[in-house]
PDB file of C-alpha atoms in Angstrom:
ATOM      1  CA  MET X   1     -44.278   3.099 -16.491  1.00 53.00           C
ATOM      2  CA  LYS X   2     -41.997   0.267 -17.580  1.00 60.00           C
ATOM      3  CA  ARG X   3     -38.976   2.104 -16.177  1.00 61.00           C
ATOM      4  CA  PHE X   4     -40.728   2.604 -12.859  1.00 57.00           C
ATOM      5  CA  GLY X   5     -41.573  -1.091 -12.672  1.00 59.00           C
ATOM      6  CA  ALA X   6     -37.965  -2.029 -13.484  1.00 62.00           C
ATOM      7  CA  LEU X   7     -36.729   0.316 -10.738  1.00 60.00           C
ATOM      8  CA  LEU X   8     -39.065  -1.237  -8.166  1.00 60.00           C
ATOM      9  CA  THR X   9     -37.918  -4.719  -9.196  1.00 69.00           C
ATOM     10  CA  LEU X  10     -34.268  -3.710  -8.780  1.00 64.00           C
ATOM     11  CA  VAL X  11     -34.867  -2.210  -5.335  1.00 59.00           C
ATOM     12  CA  PHE X  12     -36.845  -5.268  -4.212  1.00 61.00           C
ATOM     13  CA  THR X  13     -34.080  -7.595  -5.447  1.00 64.00           C
ATOM     14  CA  ILE X  14     -31.357  -5.650  -3.626  1.00 61.00           C
ATOM     15  CA  ILE X  15     -33.364  -5.659  -0.379  1.00 57.00           C
ATOM     16  CA  THR X  16     -34.020  -9.396  -0.696  1.00 56.00           C
ATOM     17  CA  VAL X  17     -30.325 -10.158  -1.244  1.00 52.00           C
ATOM     18  CA  LEU X  18     -29.180  -7.960   1.623  1.00 50.00           C
ATOM     19  CA  THR X  19     -31.556  -9.604   4.086  1.00 47.00           C
ATOM     20  CA  GLY X  20     -29.633 -12.856   3.588  1.00 47.00           C
ATOM     21  CA  CYS X  21     -26.243 -11.293   4.372  1.00 47.00           C
ATOM     22  CA  GLU X  22     -24.521 -11.693   7.696  1.00 52.00           C
ATOM     23  CA  SER X  23     -24.051  -8.578   9.787  1.00 65.00           C
ATOM     24  CA  LEU X  24     -20.990  -6.529   8.927  1.00 83.00           C
ATOM     25  CA  LEU X  25     -18.146  -7.184  11.361  1.00 88.00           C
ATOM     26  CA  VAL X  26     -17.402  -3.478  11.753  1.00 88.00           C
ATOM     27  CA  LEU X  27     -21.001  -2.966  12.919  1.00 89.00           C
ATOM     28  CA  ASP X  28     -20.744  -5.796  15.461  1.00 91.00           C
ATOM     29  CA  PRO X  29     -18.207  -4.357  17.941  1.00 94.00           C
ATOM     30  CA  LYS X  30     -16.810  -6.428  20.806  1.00 95.00           C
ATOM     31  CA  GLY X  31     -14.602  -3.739  22.337  1.00 94.00           C
ATOM     32  CA  PRO X  32     -14.706  -0.022  23.249  1.00 95.00           C
ATOM     33  CA  GLN X  33     -12.523   1.122  20.327  1.00 95.00           C
ATOM     34  CA  ALA X  34     -14.616  -0.752  17.798  1.00 95.00           C
ATOM     35  CA  GLU X  35     -17.800   0.614  19.360  1.00 95.00           C
ATOM     36  CA  VAL X  36     -16.600   4.199  18.863  1.00 94.00           C
ATOM     37  CA  GLN X  37     -15.903   3.535  15.197  1.00 94.00           C
ATOM     38  CA  ALA X  38     -19.168   1.636  14.678  1.00 94.00           C
ATOM     39  CA  ASN X  39     -21.118   4.568  16.135  1.00 94.00           C
ATOM     40  CA  ASP X  40     -19.318   6.947  13.767  1.00 93.00           C
ATOM     41  CA  ILE X  41     -20.139   4.751  10.778  1.00 93.00           C
ATOM     42  CA  LYS X  42     -23.799   4.519  11.780  1.00 94.00           C
ATOM     43  CA  MET X  43     -24.031   8.272  12.353  1.00 93.00           C
ATOM     44  CA  SER X  44     -22.515   8.932   8.916  1.00 93.00           C
ATOM     45  CA  ILE X  45     -24.969   6.519   7.316  1.00 93.00           C
ATOM     46  CA  TYR X  46     -27.927   8.193   9.042  1.00 94.00           C
ATOM     47  CA  ILE X  47     -26.802  11.686   7.977  1.00 93.00           C
ATOM     48  CA  MET X  48     -26.168  10.680   4.374  1.00 93.00           C
ATOM     49  CA  SER X  49     -29.456   8.772   4.172  1.00 95.00           C
ATOM     50  CA  PHE X  50     -31.335  11.820   5.471  1.00 94.00           C
ATOM     51  CA  ILE X  51     -29.612  14.059   2.895  1.00 93.00           C
ATOM     52  CA  VAL X  52     -30.416  11.657   0.051  1.00 94.00           C
ATOM     53  CA  LEU X  53     -34.077  11.396   1.078  1.00 96.00           C
ATOM     54  CA  VAL X  54     -34.450  15.178   1.373  1.00 93.00           C
ATOM     55  CA  VAL X  55     -32.771  15.824  -1.987  1.00 92.00           C
ATOM     56  CA  PHE X  56     -34.810  13.207  -3.821  1.00 95.00           C
ATOM     57  CA  GLY X  57     -37.972  14.431  -2.093  1.00 95.00           C
ATOM     58  CA  LEU X  58     -37.305  17.999  -3.234  1.00 91.00           C
ATOM     59  CA  LEU X  59     -36.490  16.737  -6.726  1.00 93.00           C
ATOM     60  CA  ALA X  60     -39.797  14.863  -6.956  1.00 94.00           C
ATOM     61  CA  TYR X  61     -41.682  17.896  -5.610  1.00 93.00           C
ATOM     62  CA  MET X  62     -40.109  20.248  -8.157  1.00 89.00           C
ATOM     63  CA  LEU X  63     -40.670  17.873 -11.060  1.00 90.00           C
ATOM     64  CA  ILE X  64     -44.350  17.459 -10.215  1.00 90.00           C
ATOM     65  CA  LYS X  65     -45.218  21.017  -9.183  1.00 86.00           C
ATOM     66  CA  TYR X  66     -43.329  22.847 -11.936  1.00 82.00           C
ATOM     67  CA  ARG X  67     -43.654  20.397 -14.821  1.00 83.00           C
ATOM     68  CA  ALA X  68     -44.077  21.923 -18.248  1.00 78.00           C
ATOM     69  CA  SER X  69     -47.565  20.473 -18.762  1.00 79.00           C
ATOM     70  CA  LYS X  70     -48.918  22.730 -15.981  1.00 77.00           C
ATOM     71  CA  GLN X  71     -47.834  25.923 -17.721  1.00 75.00           C
ATOM     72  CA  GLY X  72     -49.426  27.706 -20.650  1.00 76.00           C
ATOM     73  CA  LYS X  73     -47.817  27.706 -24.067  1.00 78.00           C
ATOM     74  CA  ASP X  74     -47.019  31.421 -23.791  1.00 81.00           C
ATOM     75  CA  TYR X  75     -45.454  31.114 -20.300  1.00 79.00           C
ATOM     76  CA  GLU X  76     -42.043  32.705 -19.824  1.00 81.00           C
ATOM     77  CA  PRO X  77     -40.166  32.221 -16.520  1.00 77.00           C
ATOM     78  CA  PRO X  78     -39.320  35.434 -14.646  1.00 80.00           C
ATOM     79  CA  HIS X  79     -35.787  36.788 -14.761  1.00 82.00           C
ATOM     80  CA  ILE X  80     -34.131  36.289 -11.354  1.00 80.00           C
ATOM     81  CA  GLU X  81     -30.554  37.393 -10.761  1.00 82.00           C
ATOM     82  CA  GLY X  82     -30.117  35.788  -7.334  1.00 81.00           C
ATOM     83  CA  ASN X  83     -31.714  34.871  -4.058  1.00 84.00           C
ATOM     84  CA  ILE X  84     -29.768  35.365  -0.846  1.00 89.00           C
ATOM     85  CA  VAL X  85     -31.896  32.887   1.143  1.00 90.00           C
ATOM     86  CA  VAL X  86     -31.508  30.076  -1.398  1.00 86.00           C
ATOM     87  CA  GLU X  87     -27.775  30.694  -1.775  1.00 90.00           C
ATOM     88  CA  ALA X  88     -27.303  30.738   2.009  1.00 92.00           C
ATOM     89  CA  ILE X  89     -29.128  27.415   2.307  1.00 89.00           C
ATOM     90  CA  CYS X  90     -27.159  25.797  -0.554  1.00 89.00           C
ATOM     91  CA  VAL X  91     -23.829  26.893   0.916  1.00 94.00           C
ATOM     92  CA  GLY X  92     -24.560  26.893   4.648  1.00 94.00           C
ATOM     93  CA  ILE X  93     -26.055  23.415   5.032  1.00 92.00           C
ATOM     94  CA  PRO X  94     -23.064  21.600   3.409  1.00 93.00           C
ATOM     95  CA  ILE X  95     -20.688  23.647   5.593  1.00 95.00           C
ATOM     96  CA  LEU X  96     -22.593  22.623   8.730  1.00 94.00           C
ATOM     97  CA  ILE X  97     -22.611  18.959   7.670  1.00 93.00           C
ATOM     98  CA  VAL X  98     -18.871  18.902   6.924  1.00 93.00           C
ATOM     99  CA  ALA X  99     -18.080  20.760  10.164  1.00 95.00           C
ATOM    100  CA  PHE X 100     -20.126  18.285  12.241  1.00 94.00           C
ATOM    101  CA  LEU X 101     -18.561  15.233  10.573  1.00 92.00           C
ATOM    102  CA  SER X 102     -15.074  16.725  10.991  1.00 93.00           C
ATOM    103  CA  PHE X 103     -15.651  17.384  14.683  1.00 94.00           C
ATOM    104  CA  MET X 104     -16.995  13.863  15.154  1.00 93.00           C
ATOM    105  CA  SER X 105     -14.030  12.309  13.305  1.00 92.00           C
ATOM    106  CA  VAL X 106     -11.381  14.246  15.233  1.00 94.00           C
ATOM    107  CA  LYS X 107     -13.031  13.394  18.555  1.00 93.00           C
ATOM    108  CA  SER X 108     -13.218   9.682  17.726  1.00 93.00           C
ATOM    109  CA  ASN X 109      -9.620   9.660  16.437  1.00 91.00           C
ATOM    110  CA  TYR X 110      -8.379  10.908  19.793  1.00 93.00           C
ATOM    111  CA  ALA X 111     -10.481   8.244  21.512  1.00 92.00           C
ATOM    112  CA  VAL X 112      -9.241   5.281  19.473  1.00 92.00           C
ATOM    113  CA  GLU X 113      -5.595   6.405  19.600  1.00 92.00           C
ATOM    114  CA  SER X 114      -5.546   6.444  23.401  1.00 92.00           C
ATOM    115  CA  THR X 115      -6.072   3.754  26.021  1.00 93.00           C
ATOM    116  CA  PRO X 116      -9.635   2.364  25.744  1.00 93.00           C
ATOM    117  CA  LYS X 117     -12.180   4.154  27.887  1.00 90.00           C
ATOM    118  CA  GLY X 118     -12.616   2.438  31.228  1.00 90.00           C
ATOM    119  CA  TYR X 119      -9.206   0.750  31.073  1.00 93.00           C
ATOM    120  CA  GLU X 120      -7.008   3.722  31.978  1.00 92.00           C
ATOM    121  CA  ASN X 121      -5.958   2.291  35.373  1.00 93.00           C
ATOM    122  CA  LYS X 122      -5.330  -1.279  34.192  1.00 94.00           C
ATOM    123  CA  LYS X 123      -1.934  -2.635  33.184  1.00 95.00           C
ATOM    124  CA  PRO X 124      -1.901  -3.357  29.433  1.00 96.00           C
ATOM    125  CA  LEU X 125      -0.762  -6.594  27.852  1.00 97.00           C
ATOM    126  CA  VAL X 126       2.032  -5.698  25.422  1.00 97.00           C
ATOM    127  CA  VAL X 127       2.111  -7.719  22.204  1.00 98.00           C
ATOM    128  CA  TYR X 128       4.520  -7.175  19.318  1.00 97.00           C
ATOM    129  CA  ALA X 129       2.588  -7.953  16.129  1.00 97.00           C
ATOM    130  CA  THR X 130       4.919  -8.271  13.150  1.00 97.00           C
ATOM    131  CA  SER X 131       4.181  -9.346   9.614  1.00 96.00           C
ATOM    132  CA  SER X 132       6.175 -11.121   6.940  1.00 95.00           C
ATOM    133  CA  ASN X 133       5.262 -12.582   3.562  1.00 94.00           C
ATOM    134  CA  TRP X 134       2.562 -13.790   4.261  1.00 94.00           C
ATOM    135  CA  LYS X 135       2.120 -14.507   7.921  1.00 96.00           C
ATOM    136  CA  TRP X 136       1.752 -12.808  11.307  1.00 97.00           C
ATOM    137  CA  HIS X 137       4.104 -13.210  14.278  1.00 97.00           C
ATOM    138  CA  PHE X 138       2.869 -12.341  17.781  1.00 98.00           C
ATOM    139  CA  SER X 139       5.495 -11.869  20.496  1.00 98.00           C
ATOM    140  CA  TYR X 140       4.550 -11.679  24.185  1.00 98.00           C
ATOM    141  CA  PRO X 141       7.699 -10.199  25.807  1.00 96.00           C
ATOM    142  CA  GLU X 142       6.454 -10.413  29.407  1.00 96.00           C
ATOM    143  CA  GLU X 143       5.211 -13.976  28.972  1.00 96.00           C
ATOM    144  CA  ASN X 144       8.267 -14.900  26.813  1.00 96.00           C
ATOM    145  CA  ILE X 145       6.258 -16.800  24.205  1.00 97.00           C
ATOM    146  CA  GLU X 146       5.512 -16.289  20.511  1.00 98.00           C
ATOM    147  CA  THR X 147       2.780 -17.488  18.156  1.00 98.00           C
ATOM    148  CA  VAL X 148       2.334 -17.510  14.405  1.00 98.00           C
ATOM    149  CA  ASN X 149      -0.992 -16.742  12.706  1.00 97.00           C
ATOM    150  CA  TYR X 150      -3.055 -16.792  15.892  1.00 98.00           C
ATOM    151  CA  LEU X 151      -3.478 -14.492  18.868  1.00 97.00           C
ATOM    152  CA  TYR X 152      -4.767 -15.178  22.371  1.00 98.00           C
ATOM    153  CA  ILE X 153      -5.727 -12.181  24.509  1.00 97.00           C
ATOM    154  CA  PRO X 154      -7.483 -11.702  27.867  1.00 98.00           C
ATOM    155  CA  THR X 155     -10.813  -9.921  28.066  1.00 97.00           C
ATOM    156  CA  ASN X 156     -11.398  -6.787  30.165  1.00 96.00           C
ATOM    157  CA  ARG X 157      -7.752  -5.782  29.888  1.00 96.00           C
ATOM    158  CA  PRO X 158      -6.170  -3.208  27.560  1.00 96.00           C
ATOM    159  CA  ILE X 159      -3.967  -4.629  24.795  1.00 97.00           C
ATOM    160  CA  GLU X 160      -1.061  -2.516  23.553  1.00 96.00           C
ATOM    161  CA  PHE X 161       0.074  -3.714  20.138  1.00 97.00           C
ATOM    162  CA  LYS X 162       3.492  -2.757  18.827  1.00 96.00           C
ATOM    163  CA  LEU X 163       3.313  -3.064  15.053  1.00 97.00           C
ATOM    164  CA  TYR X 164       6.082  -3.373  12.503  1.00 96.00           C
ATOM    165  CA  SER X 165       6.902  -5.422   9.420  1.00 96.00           C
ATOM    166  CA  HIS X 166       9.700  -7.704   8.266  1.00 95.00           C
ATOM    167  CA  GLY X 167       8.808  -6.947   4.657  1.00 91.00           C
ATOM    168  CA  PRO X 168       6.405  -4.659   2.798  1.00 94.00           C
ATOM    169  CA  ILE X 169       3.931  -2.343   4.512  1.00 95.00           C
ATOM    170  CA  THR X 170       0.968  -4.237   5.929  1.00 96.00           C
ATOM    171  CA  SER X 171      -2.107  -3.220   7.909  1.00 96.00           C
ATOM    172  CA  PHE X 172      -3.109  -4.896  11.170  1.00 97.00           C
ATOM    173  CA  TRP X 173      -6.892  -5.166  11.475  1.00 96.00           C
ATOM    174  CA  ILE X 174      -9.320  -6.933  13.802  1.00 97.00           C
ATOM    175  CA  PRO X 175     -12.676  -5.477  12.641  1.00 95.00           C
ATOM    176  CA  GLN X 176     -14.658  -6.351  15.767  1.00 96.00           C
ATOM    177  CA  LEU X 177     -12.063  -4.869  18.128  1.00 96.00           C
ATOM    178  CA  GLY X 178     -10.921  -1.723  16.301  1.00 94.00           C
ATOM    179  CA  GLY X 179      -9.696  -0.069  13.158  1.00 91.00           C
ATOM    180  CA  GLN X 180      -6.683  -0.909  11.055  1.00 93.00           C
ATOM    181  CA  LYS X 181      -3.186   0.478  11.534  1.00 95.00           C
ATOM    182  CA  TYR X 182      -0.096   0.197   9.356  1.00 95.00           C
ATOM    183  CA  ALA X 183       2.942  -1.933  10.168  1.00 95.00           C
ATOM    184  CA  MET X 184       6.166  -0.707   8.526  1.00 95.00           C
ATOM    185  CA  ALA X 185       9.732  -1.987   8.354  1.00 92.00           C
ATOM    186  CA  ASP X 186      11.516   1.095   9.709  1.00 89.00           C
ATOM    187  CA  MET X 187       9.328   2.116  12.644  1.00 93.00           C
ATOM    188  CA  VAL X 188       7.032   0.818  15.354  1.00 95.00           C
ATOM    189  CA  THR X 189       3.438   2.003  15.538  1.00 95.00           C
ATOM    190  CA  THR X 190       1.216   1.521  18.588  1.00 95.00           C
ATOM    191  CA  LEU X 191      -2.394   0.355  18.534  1.00 96.00           C
ATOM    192  CA  HIS X 192      -4.603   0.250  21.640  1.00 96.00           C
ATOM    193  CA  LEU X 193      -7.415  -2.317  21.699  1.00 97.00           C
ATOM    194  CA  ALA X 194      -9.511  -4.214  24.231  1.00 97.00           C
ATOM    195  CA  ALA X 195     -12.034  -7.045  24.122  1.00 97.00           C
ATOM    196  CA  ASP X 196     -15.116  -6.831  26.329  1.00 95.00           C
ATOM    197  CA  VAL X 197     -16.619 -10.130  25.201  1.00 95.00           C
ATOM    198  CA  PRO X 198     -14.972 -13.584  25.071  1.00 97.00           C
ATOM    199  CA  GLY X 199     -15.047 -15.156  21.642  1.00 96.00           C
ATOM    200  CA  GLU X 200     -13.199 -15.834  18.408  1.00 97.00           C
ATOM    201  CA  TYR X 201     -12.579 -13.024  15.942  1.00 97.00           C
ATOM    202  CA  MET X 202     -11.075 -12.631  12.530  1.00 95.00           C
ATOM    203  CA  GLY X 203      -7.896 -10.652  11.915  1.00 96.00           C
ATOM    204  CA  ARG X 204      -6.128  -9.881   8.667  1.00 95.00           C
ATOM    205  CA  ASN X 205      -3.721  -7.756   6.718  1.00 95.00           C
ATOM    206  CA  ALA X 206      -5.841  -4.997   5.170  1.00 94.00           C
ATOM    207  CA  ASN X 207      -3.105  -3.637   2.896  1.00 93.00           C
ATOM    208  CA  PHE X 208      -2.135  -5.344  -0.387  1.00 92.00           C
ATOM    209  CA  SER X 209       1.358  -6.807   0.021  1.00 90.00           C
ATOM    210  CA  GLY X 210       1.837  -9.224  -2.841  1.00 90.00           C
ATOM    211  CA  LYS X 211       0.385 -12.398  -4.297  1.00 91.00           C
ATOM    212  CA  GLY X 212      -0.167 -14.037  -0.895  1.00 90.00           C
ATOM    213  CA  PHE X 213      -2.101 -11.090   0.519  1.00 91.00           C
ATOM    214  CA  ALA X 214      -5.527 -12.785   0.346  1.00 92.00           C
ATOM    215  CA  GLU X 215      -4.512 -15.472   2.857  1.00 91.00           C
ATOM    216  CA  ASN X 216      -2.518 -13.174   5.136  1.00 94.00           C
ATOM    217  CA  THR X 217      -5.001 -13.698   7.981  1.00 95.00           C
ATOM    218  CA  PHE X 218      -4.906 -14.711  11.635  1.00 97.00           C
ATOM    219  CA  ASN X 219      -7.331 -15.920  14.286  1.00 97.00           C
ATOM    220  CA  VAL X 220      -8.005 -14.065  17.528  1.00 97.00           C
ATOM    221  CA  LYS X 221      -9.401 -15.656  20.678  1.00 97.00           C
ATOM    222  CA  ALA X 222     -10.422 -13.522  23.637  1.00 97.00           C
ATOM    223  CA  MET X 223     -10.784 -15.290  26.986  1.00 97.00           C
ATOM    224  CA  PRO X 224     -10.952 -14.471  30.710  1.00 97.00           C
ATOM    225  CA  GLN X 225      -7.655 -13.588  32.404  1.00 96.00           C
ATOM    226  CA  ASP X 226      -7.374 -16.898  34.298  1.00 97.00           C
ATOM    227  CA  GLU X 227      -7.823 -18.915  31.100  1.00 97.00           C
ATOM    228  CA  PHE X 228      -5.206 -16.781  29.400  1.00 97.00           C
ATOM    229  CA  GLU X 229      -2.744 -17.459  32.203  1.00 97.00           C
ATOM    230  CA  ASP X 230      -3.453 -21.203  31.970  1.00 97.00           C
ATOM    231  CA  TRP X 231      -2.729 -21.057  28.234  1.00 97.00           C
ATOM    232  CA  VAL X 232       0.589 -19.290  28.879  1.00 97.00           C
ATOM    233  CA  LYS X 233       1.591 -22.002  31.359  1.00 97.00           C
ATOM    234  CA  GLU X 234       0.626 -24.710  28.882  1.00 97.00           C
ATOM    235  CA  VAL X 235       2.694 -23.108  26.123  1.00 97.00           C
ATOM    236  CA  LYS X 236       5.762 -22.820  28.362  1.00 95.00           C
ATOM    237  CA  GLY X 237       5.447 -26.495  29.270  1.00 95.00           C
ATOM    238  CA  THR X 238       4.865 -27.940  25.807  1.00 95.00           C
ATOM    239  CA  ALA X 239       6.126 -25.613  23.050  1.00 96.00           C
ATOM    240  CA  LYS X 240       9.589 -25.748  21.503  1.00 96.00           C
ATOM    241  CA  PRO X 241      11.985 -22.795  21.831  1.00 96.00           C
ATOM    242  CA  LEU X 242      12.211 -20.284  18.998  1.00 97.00           C
ATOM    243  CA  THR X 243      15.759 -20.144  17.639  1.00 96.00           C
ATOM    244  CA  GLU X 244      17.222 -17.566  15.284  1.00 96.00           C
ATOM    245  CA  GLN X 245      17.592 -20.200  12.574  1.00 96.00           C
ATOM    246  CA  LYS X 246      13.960 -21.264  12.925  1.00 96.00           C
ATOM    247  CA  PHE X 247      12.747 -17.665  12.828  1.00 96.00           C
ATOM    248  CA  ASN X 248      14.733 -16.980   9.647  1.00 95.00           C
ATOM    249  CA  GLU X 249      12.971 -19.976   8.102  1.00 96.00           C
ATOM    250  CA  LEU X 250       9.613 -18.523   9.147  1.00 96.00           C
ATOM    251  CA  LEU X 251      10.451 -15.256   7.376  1.00 95.00           C
ATOM    252  CA  GLU X 252      10.729 -17.006   4.014  1.00 95.00           C
ATOM    253  CA  PRO X 253       7.776 -16.066   1.734  1.00 94.00           C
ATOM    254  CA  GLY X 254       4.894 -18.502   1.977  1.00 94.00           C
ATOM    255  CA  HIS X 255       1.885 -19.515   4.036  1.00 93.00           C
ATOM    256  CA  LEU X 256       1.958 -21.439   7.308  1.00 92.00           C
ATOM    257  CA  GLY X 257      -0.520 -22.827   9.788  1.00 94.00           C
ATOM    258  CA  GLN X 258      -0.636 -21.905  13.451  1.00 96.00           C
ATOM    259  CA  LEU X 259       2.632 -22.332  15.368  1.00 97.00           C
ATOM    260  CA  THR X 260       3.624 -21.793  19.011  1.00 97.00           C
ATOM    261  CA  PHE X 261       7.066 -21.250  20.568  1.00 97.00           C
ATOM    262  CA  THR X 262       8.679 -20.391  23.864  1.00 97.00           C
ATOM    263  CA  GLY X 263      10.910 -17.347  23.713  1.00 96.00           C
ATOM    264  CA  THR X 264      10.545 -14.526  21.188  1.00 96.00           C
ATOM    265  CA  HIS X 265      12.540 -13.196  18.256  1.00 96.00           C
ATOM    266  CA  LEU X 266      12.871  -9.827  19.988  1.00 95.00           C
ATOM    267  CA  GLY X 267      16.112 -10.924  21.648  1.00 92.00           C
ATOM    268  CA  PHE X 268      18.108 -11.718  18.506  1.00 94.00           C
ATOM    269  CA  LEU X 269      16.148  -9.502  16.091  1.00 94.00           C
ATOM    270  CA  PRO X 270      14.937  -6.447  18.049  1.00 93.00           C
ATOM    271  CA  PRO X 271      12.263  -4.100  16.670  1.00 93.00           C
ATOM    272  CA  PRO X 272      13.308  -0.882  14.866  1.00 89.00           C
ATOM    273  CA  GLU X 273      13.217   1.331  17.933  1.00 70.00           C
ATOM    274  CA  GLY X 274      15.667   3.832  19.376  1.00 50.00           C
ATOM    275  CA  GLU X 275      18.100   6.043  17.511  1.00 42.00           C
ATOM    276  CA  ASN X 276      17.407   4.735  14.031  1.00 41.00           C
ATOM    277  CA  GLY X 277      13.740   3.864  14.462  1.00 50.00           C
ATOM    278  CA  GLY X 278      11.197   5.885  12.524  1.00 48.00           C
ATOM    279  CA  HIS X 279      11.003   7.875   9.312  1.00 48.00           C
ATOM    280  CA  ASN X 280      14.523   9.247   8.988  1.00 45.00           C
ATOM    281  CA  HIS X 281      15.268   8.334   5.394  1.00 41.00           C
ATOM    282  CA  GLY X 282      18.094  10.517   4.132  1.00 40.00           C
ATOM    283  CA  SER X 283      18.559  12.187   7.510  1.00 39.00           C
ATOM    284  CA  HIS X 284      21.836  12.636   9.349  1.00 40.00           C
ATOM    285  CA  ASN X 285      20.931   9.892  11.832  1.00 40.00           C
ATOM    286  CA  ALA X 286      20.103   7.454   9.054  1.00 38.00           C
ATOM    287  CA  LYS X 287      23.412   8.262   7.357  1.00 41.00           C
ATOM    288  CA  MET X 288      25.319   7.805  10.610  1.00 41.00           C
ATOM    289  CA  GLY X 289      23.509   4.509  11.185  1.00 40.00           C
ATOM    290  CA  THR X 290      24.508   3.302   7.722  1.00 41.00           C
ATOM    291  CA  GLU X 291      28.113   4.325   8.318  1.00 43.00           C
ATOM    292  CA  LYS X 292      28.126   2.479  11.663  1.00 40.00           C
ATOM    293  CA  ASN X 293      26.764  -0.667  10.009  1.00 42.00           C
ATOM    294  CA  GLU X 294      29.369  -0.477   7.252  1.00 44.00           C
ATOM    295  CA  ALA X 295      32.127   0.026   9.824  1.00 42.00           C
ATOM    296  CA  SER X 296      30.892  -2.949  11.846  1.00 40.00           C
ATOM    297  CA  GLU X 297      30.795  -5.123   8.740  1.00 40.00           C
ATOM    298  CA  SER X 298      34.366  -4.087   7.874  1.00 44.00           C
ATOM    299  CA  ILE X 299      35.584  -4.978  11.375  1.00 38.00           C
ATOM    300  CA  LEU X 300      33.866  -8.367  11.263  1.00 37.00           C
ATOM    301  CA  GLU X 301      35.292  -9.069   7.829  1.00 44.00           C
ATOM    302  CA  SER X 302      38.803  -8.125   8.992  1.00 45.00           C
ATOM    303  CA  GLU X 303      38.518 -10.367  12.034  1.00 42.00           C
ATOM    304  CA  HIS X 304      37.280 -13.218   9.850  1.00 43.00           C
ATOM    305  CA  ASN X 305      40.197 -12.829   7.417  1.00 46.00           C
ATOM    306  CA  HIS X 306      42.639 -12.608  10.346  1.00 44.00           C
ATOM    307  CA  HIS X 307      41.397 -15.905  11.768  1.00 41.00           C
TER     308      HIS X 307
END
């Protein structure tokens, strides 16, 4: 009886604490990609909760109905070698559950990896999101501006992020707009997102990348298209240009506030795309690329010595 009372107290305490928590960001979607993932999470929770309730209900039923105190002292259980129905249930139900969850996961993966539903005929805003220790750089090639540690995007328009890293592997994540995706130093990955609702959202690096990982965050503000265009005009009229020297300073390990520049680093430090972009470690192309770099360095060194 004491154990039962302690269990009830524990459950009541957990429920009381959880009622004071804010809603989980992943369950508060503000875009079509995030909504797909939130629905998957909720469906998984419902299925697992149903399984747990059924199992514990059967356990309680068996413990009460077939408890030892209900049997005589001379009772001996019958010898049963197997039961096809029971075995089919024990094996078949888990197979059906796993098959359903697998189908649901594959379907949602295709959905979140493609252009958001309803935005197929709209021109996307391309943003290069790159990380360094421990900050985020957002380049708008069409607008020719760049920001550090904050991101402005228009609502009701698809956003095509090009992700890569200037250091260790990081993970780009805006919980209310979609799932995380890795940014790596030797390749560019693409992430499709969209914001249906104007507002401010939290973004962060979701992959441990060193001692400054905890503060490797950025702010996201979604606004109507006309407000976004006004912001772009304001930046072009007030921000300082981004030089190669300044960008190299930004790449030094450390934390920074929010910065804004005209121009992007893509001109003097292009992303790892093209012939040598991607996972080609140890491949012929990677070897040829290394040889070309070494040859170029030798030529530059010779020209420098000549002068």
